[in-house]
């Protein structure tokens, strides 16, 4: 089993004296990703961080949004979601839904060959496939400002019906300095199943995020 992760943008944080952190993992997918949160908690605790359950007690935040987890048609399709970075759409035909079914082919199909050896080879080839699973996550890391409030400007274009858009600009103050990146993790193995790939993918994402706070 080969597992690899890549980050769209590097994040560098200043060393901190108060190592308290709040962790949030969200997903709109049908499966639970509690293992990702638990693995991240374990990694950070090992590195001397104190995980808190209230944002008011935290000097740092790590927020993870799981956007996709499932089979990829190829390695290139999986990594293709990385280049556009945080917040970009991941609508691509190369990435399938969560834990998409994996078919090895049917050994019961008529082969139409005379030699038993050739038939056995054909069946064996149908039962062996190089499989990729991917997990795409958007990451927001926040650090509480030491020097007071942070001014934040947000501009967005909202669709209103099929022919018009609404533009809005929001100016607000925040206590947090925010950094964003996208992390993609890819697992690859012959005849790989999602149940085998999932914990390894979660561990890779957790490793990347905890590395930001190292």
Coordinates of C-alpha atoms in Angstrom, one line a residue:
X1 CA 0.0 0.0 0.0
X2 CA 1.4 3.4 -1.1
X3 CA 0.0 6.5 0.4
X4 CA 1.1 10.1 -0.4
X5 CA -0.2 13.6 0.5
X6 CA 0.4 17.0 -1.1
X7 CA -0.5 20.5 0.0
X8 CA -1.5 23.3 -2.4
X9 CA 0.0 26.1 -0.4
X10 CA 2.6 26.0 2.4
X11 CA 1.7 27.6 5.7
X12 CA 4.4 28.9 8.1
X13 CA 3.4 29.9 11.6
X14 CA 5.5 31.8 14.1
X15 CA 6.7 29.8 17.2
X16 CA 4.2 30.1 20.0
X17 CA 4.4 30.0 23.8
X18 CA 0.8 29.1 24.4
X19 CA 0.1 25.8 22.6
X20 CA -3.7 25.5 22.9
X21 CA -5.8 24.5 19.9
X22 CA -9.4 23.9 18.9
X23 CA -10.0 21.2 16.3
X24 CA -13.0 21.0 13.9
X25 CA -13.6 18.4 11.3
X26 CA -16.7 18.7 9.0
X27 CA -18.0 16.8 6.0
X28 CA -21.1 16.7 3.9
X29 CA -20.4 13.2 2.8
X30 CA -22.3 10.2 4.1
X31 CA -19.5 8.5 6.0
X32 CA -18.0 9.5 9.3
X33 CA -14.5 10.9 9.6
X34 CA -14.1 10.9 13.3
X35 CA -10.9 8.9 12.8
X36 CA -9.3 11.9 11.1
X37 CA -10.1 14.1 14.1
X38 CA -8.8 11.6 16.6
X39 CA -5.6 11.0 14.7
X40 CA -5.0 14.8 14.5
X41 CA -5.7 15.1 18.3
X42 CA -3.2 12.4 19.0
X43 CA -0.5 13.9 16.7
X44 CA -0.8 17.3 18.3
X45 CA -0.9 16.1 21.8
X46 CA 2.3 14.1 21.1
X47 CA 3.9 17.4 20.0
X48 CA 3.0 19.1 23.2
X49 CA -0.3 20.8 22.2
X50 CA -3.3 21.0 24.5
X51 CA -6.6 20.4 22.8
X52 CA -9.5 22.5 24.1
X53 CA -13.2 22.1 23.5
X54 CA -14.0 25.8 23.6
X55 CA -12.9 28.3 21.0
X56 CA -12.6 31.0 23.7
X57 CA -9.8 28.9 25.4
X58 CA -7.8 28.4 22.2
X59 CA -4.9 30.4 20.7
X60 CA -5.1 28.3 17.6
X61 CA -7.7 26.6 15.4
X62 CA -7.4 23.8 12.9
X63 CA -10.6 23.4 10.7
X64 CA -10.9 20.6 8.2
X65 CA -13.6 20.2 5.6
X66 CA -13.7 16.8 3.8
X67 CA -14.8 17.4 0.3
X68 CA -14.3 14.1 -1.4
X69 CA -13.3 10.5 -0.4
X70 CA -13.6 7.7 -2.8
X71 CA -12.1 6.0 -5.8
X72 CA -10.2 7.9 -8.4
X73 CA -9.9 6.7 -12.0
X74 CA -6.2 7.5 -12.0
X75 CA -3.5 9.2 -10.0
X76 CA -3.6 12.2 -12.3
X77 CA -7.3 12.7 -11.6
X78 CA -6.7 12.7 -7.9
X79 CA -3.9 15.2 -7.9
X80 CA -5.8 17.3 -10.4
X81 CA -7.9 18.7 -7.6
X82 CA -4.8 20.2 -5.9
X83 CA -3.8 22.9 -8.3
X84 CA -6.7 25.2 -7.9
X85 CA -6.3 25.3 -4.1
X86 CA -8.6 26.1 -1.2
X87 CA -12.3 26.5 -2.1
X88 CA -12.1 25.4 -5.7
X89 CA -14.7 23.1 -7.1
X90 CA -13.7 19.4 -7.3
X91 CA -16.4 18.5 -9.9
X92 CA -14.4 16.1 -12.1
X93 CA -15.3 12.9 -13.8
X94 CA -12.1 11.3 -12.6
X95 CA -13.2 11.3 -9.0
X96 CA -16.0 9.0 -7.9
X97 CA -18.3 9.3 -4.9
X98 CA -17.6 8.3 -1.4
X99 CA -16.5 4.7 -1.2
X100 CA -17.5 4.0 -4.8
X101 CA -18.1 0.4 -5.6
X102 CA -15.2 -1.5 -7.0
X103 CA -15.9 -4.2 -9.6
X104 CA -13.3 -6.8 -10.5
X105 CA -15.2 -8.2 -13.4
X106 CA -17.1 -11.5 -13.7
X107 CA -15.3 -14.8 -14.0
X108 CA -18.6 -16.3 -15.3
X109 CA -18.5 -14.5 -18.7
X110 CA -18.0 -16.9 -21.7
X111 CA -14.4 -16.6 -22.9
X112 CA -14.5 -18.5 -26.1
X113 CA -11.0 -19.9 -26.1
X114 CA -9.9 -23.5 -26.4
X115 CA -6.9 -23.5 -24.1
X116 CA -7.5 -23.8 -20.4
X117 CA -4.3 -21.9 -19.7
X118 CA -5.4 -18.9 -21.7
X119 CA -8.7 -18.9 -20.0
X120 CA -7.1 -19.0 -16.6
X121 CA -4.8 -16.1 -17.5
X122 CA -7.8 -14.0 -18.8
X123 CA -9.7 -14.6 -15.5
X124 CA -6.6 -13.7 -13.5
X125 CA -6.2 -10.4 -15.4
X126 CA -9.8 -9.4 -14.6
X127 CA -9.3 -10.0 -10.9
X128 CA -6.2 -7.7 -10.7
X129 CA -6.5 -4.0 -11.0
X130 CA -4.4 -1.1 -9.8
X131 CA -6.8 0.9 -7.6
X132 CA -6.5 4.5 -6.4
X133 CA -8.5 6.1 -3.6
X134 CA -8.3 9.8 -2.8
X135 CA -9.3 12.2 0.0
X136 CA -9.6 15.9 -0.8
X137 CA -9.8 18.3 2.2
X138 CA -9.8 22.1 2.6
X139 CA -7.9 23.3 5.6
X140 CA -8.2 26.6 7.5
X141 CA -5.6 27.3 10.2
X142 CA -6.2 30.3 12.5
X143 CA -4.0 32.0 15.1
X144 CA -5.3 34.4 17.6
X145 CA -3.8 37.9 17.0
X146 CA -1.5 39.1 19.7
X147 CA -1.8 42.8 18.7
X148 CA -5.5 43.3 18.6
X149 CA -8.2 42.9 16.0
X150 CA -7.6 41.9 12.4
X151 CA -9.5 43.7 9.6
X152 CA -11.1 41.3 7.1
X153 CA -12.6 42.2 3.8
X154 CA -14.7 39.6 2.0
X155 CA -16.0 40.0 -1.6
X156 CA -18.4 37.5 -3.1
X157 CA -20.6 37.1 -6.2
X158 CA -23.9 35.3 -5.5
X159 CA -26.1 33.8 -8.3
X160 CA -29.7 35.0 -8.3
X161 CA -31.6 32.9 -10.7
X162 CA -30.2 31.9 -14.1
X163 CA -29.4 35.4 -15.4
X164 CA -28.3 37.7 -12.6
X165 CA -25.8 37.9 -9.8
X166 CA -25.5 39.8 -6.6
X167 CA -22.1 41.2 -5.5
X168 CA -21.5 41.9 -1.9
X169 CA -18.5 43.2 0.2
X170 CA -18.3 42.5 3.9
X171 CA -15.9 44.5 6.1
X172 CA -15.5 43.0 9.6
X173 CA -13.0 42.7 12.4
X174 CA -11.7 39.4 13.8
X175 CA -9.3 38.2 16.5
X176 CA -7.9 35.6 14.1
X177 CA -5.2 35.5 11.5
X178 CA -6.3 32.9 9.0
X179 CA -4.4 30.7 6.6
X180 CA -5.9 28.4 4.0
X181 CA -4.7 25.4 1.9
X182 CA -5.9 22.3 0.3
X183 CA -4.5 18.8 1.1
X184 CA -5.0 15.8 -1.1
X185 CA -4.1 12.3 0.0
X186 CA -3.9 9.4 -2.4
X187 CA -3.7 5.6 -1.6
X188 CA -2.7 3.1 -4.2
X189 CA -2.6 -0.7 -4.3
X190 CA -3.6 -3.6 -6.4
X191 CA -7.3 -4.5 -5.6
X192 CA -7.4 -1.9 -2.9
X193 CA -10.6 -1.6 -0.9
X194 CA -11.9 1.7 0.6
X195 CA -12.1 0.2 4.1
X196 CA -8.4 -0.4 3.9
X197 CA -7.5 2.9 2.3
X198 CA -9.6 5.1 4.6
X199 CA -7.6 5.0 7.8
X200 CA -4.4 5.5 5.9
X201 CA -5.8 8.5 4.0
X202 CA -7.0 10.0 7.3
X203 CA -3.6 9.4 8.9
X204 CA -1.9 11.2 6.0
X205 CA -4.1 14.3 6.2
X206 CA -3.7 14.4 10.0
X207 CA 0.1 14.2 9.6
X208 CA 0.1 17.1 7.1
X209 CA -2.1 19.3 9.3
X210 CA -0.1 18.5 12.5
X211 CA 3.1 19.3 10.6
X212 CA 1.9 22.9 10.2
X213 CA 2.0 23.3 14.0
X214 CA 5.3 21.4 14.5

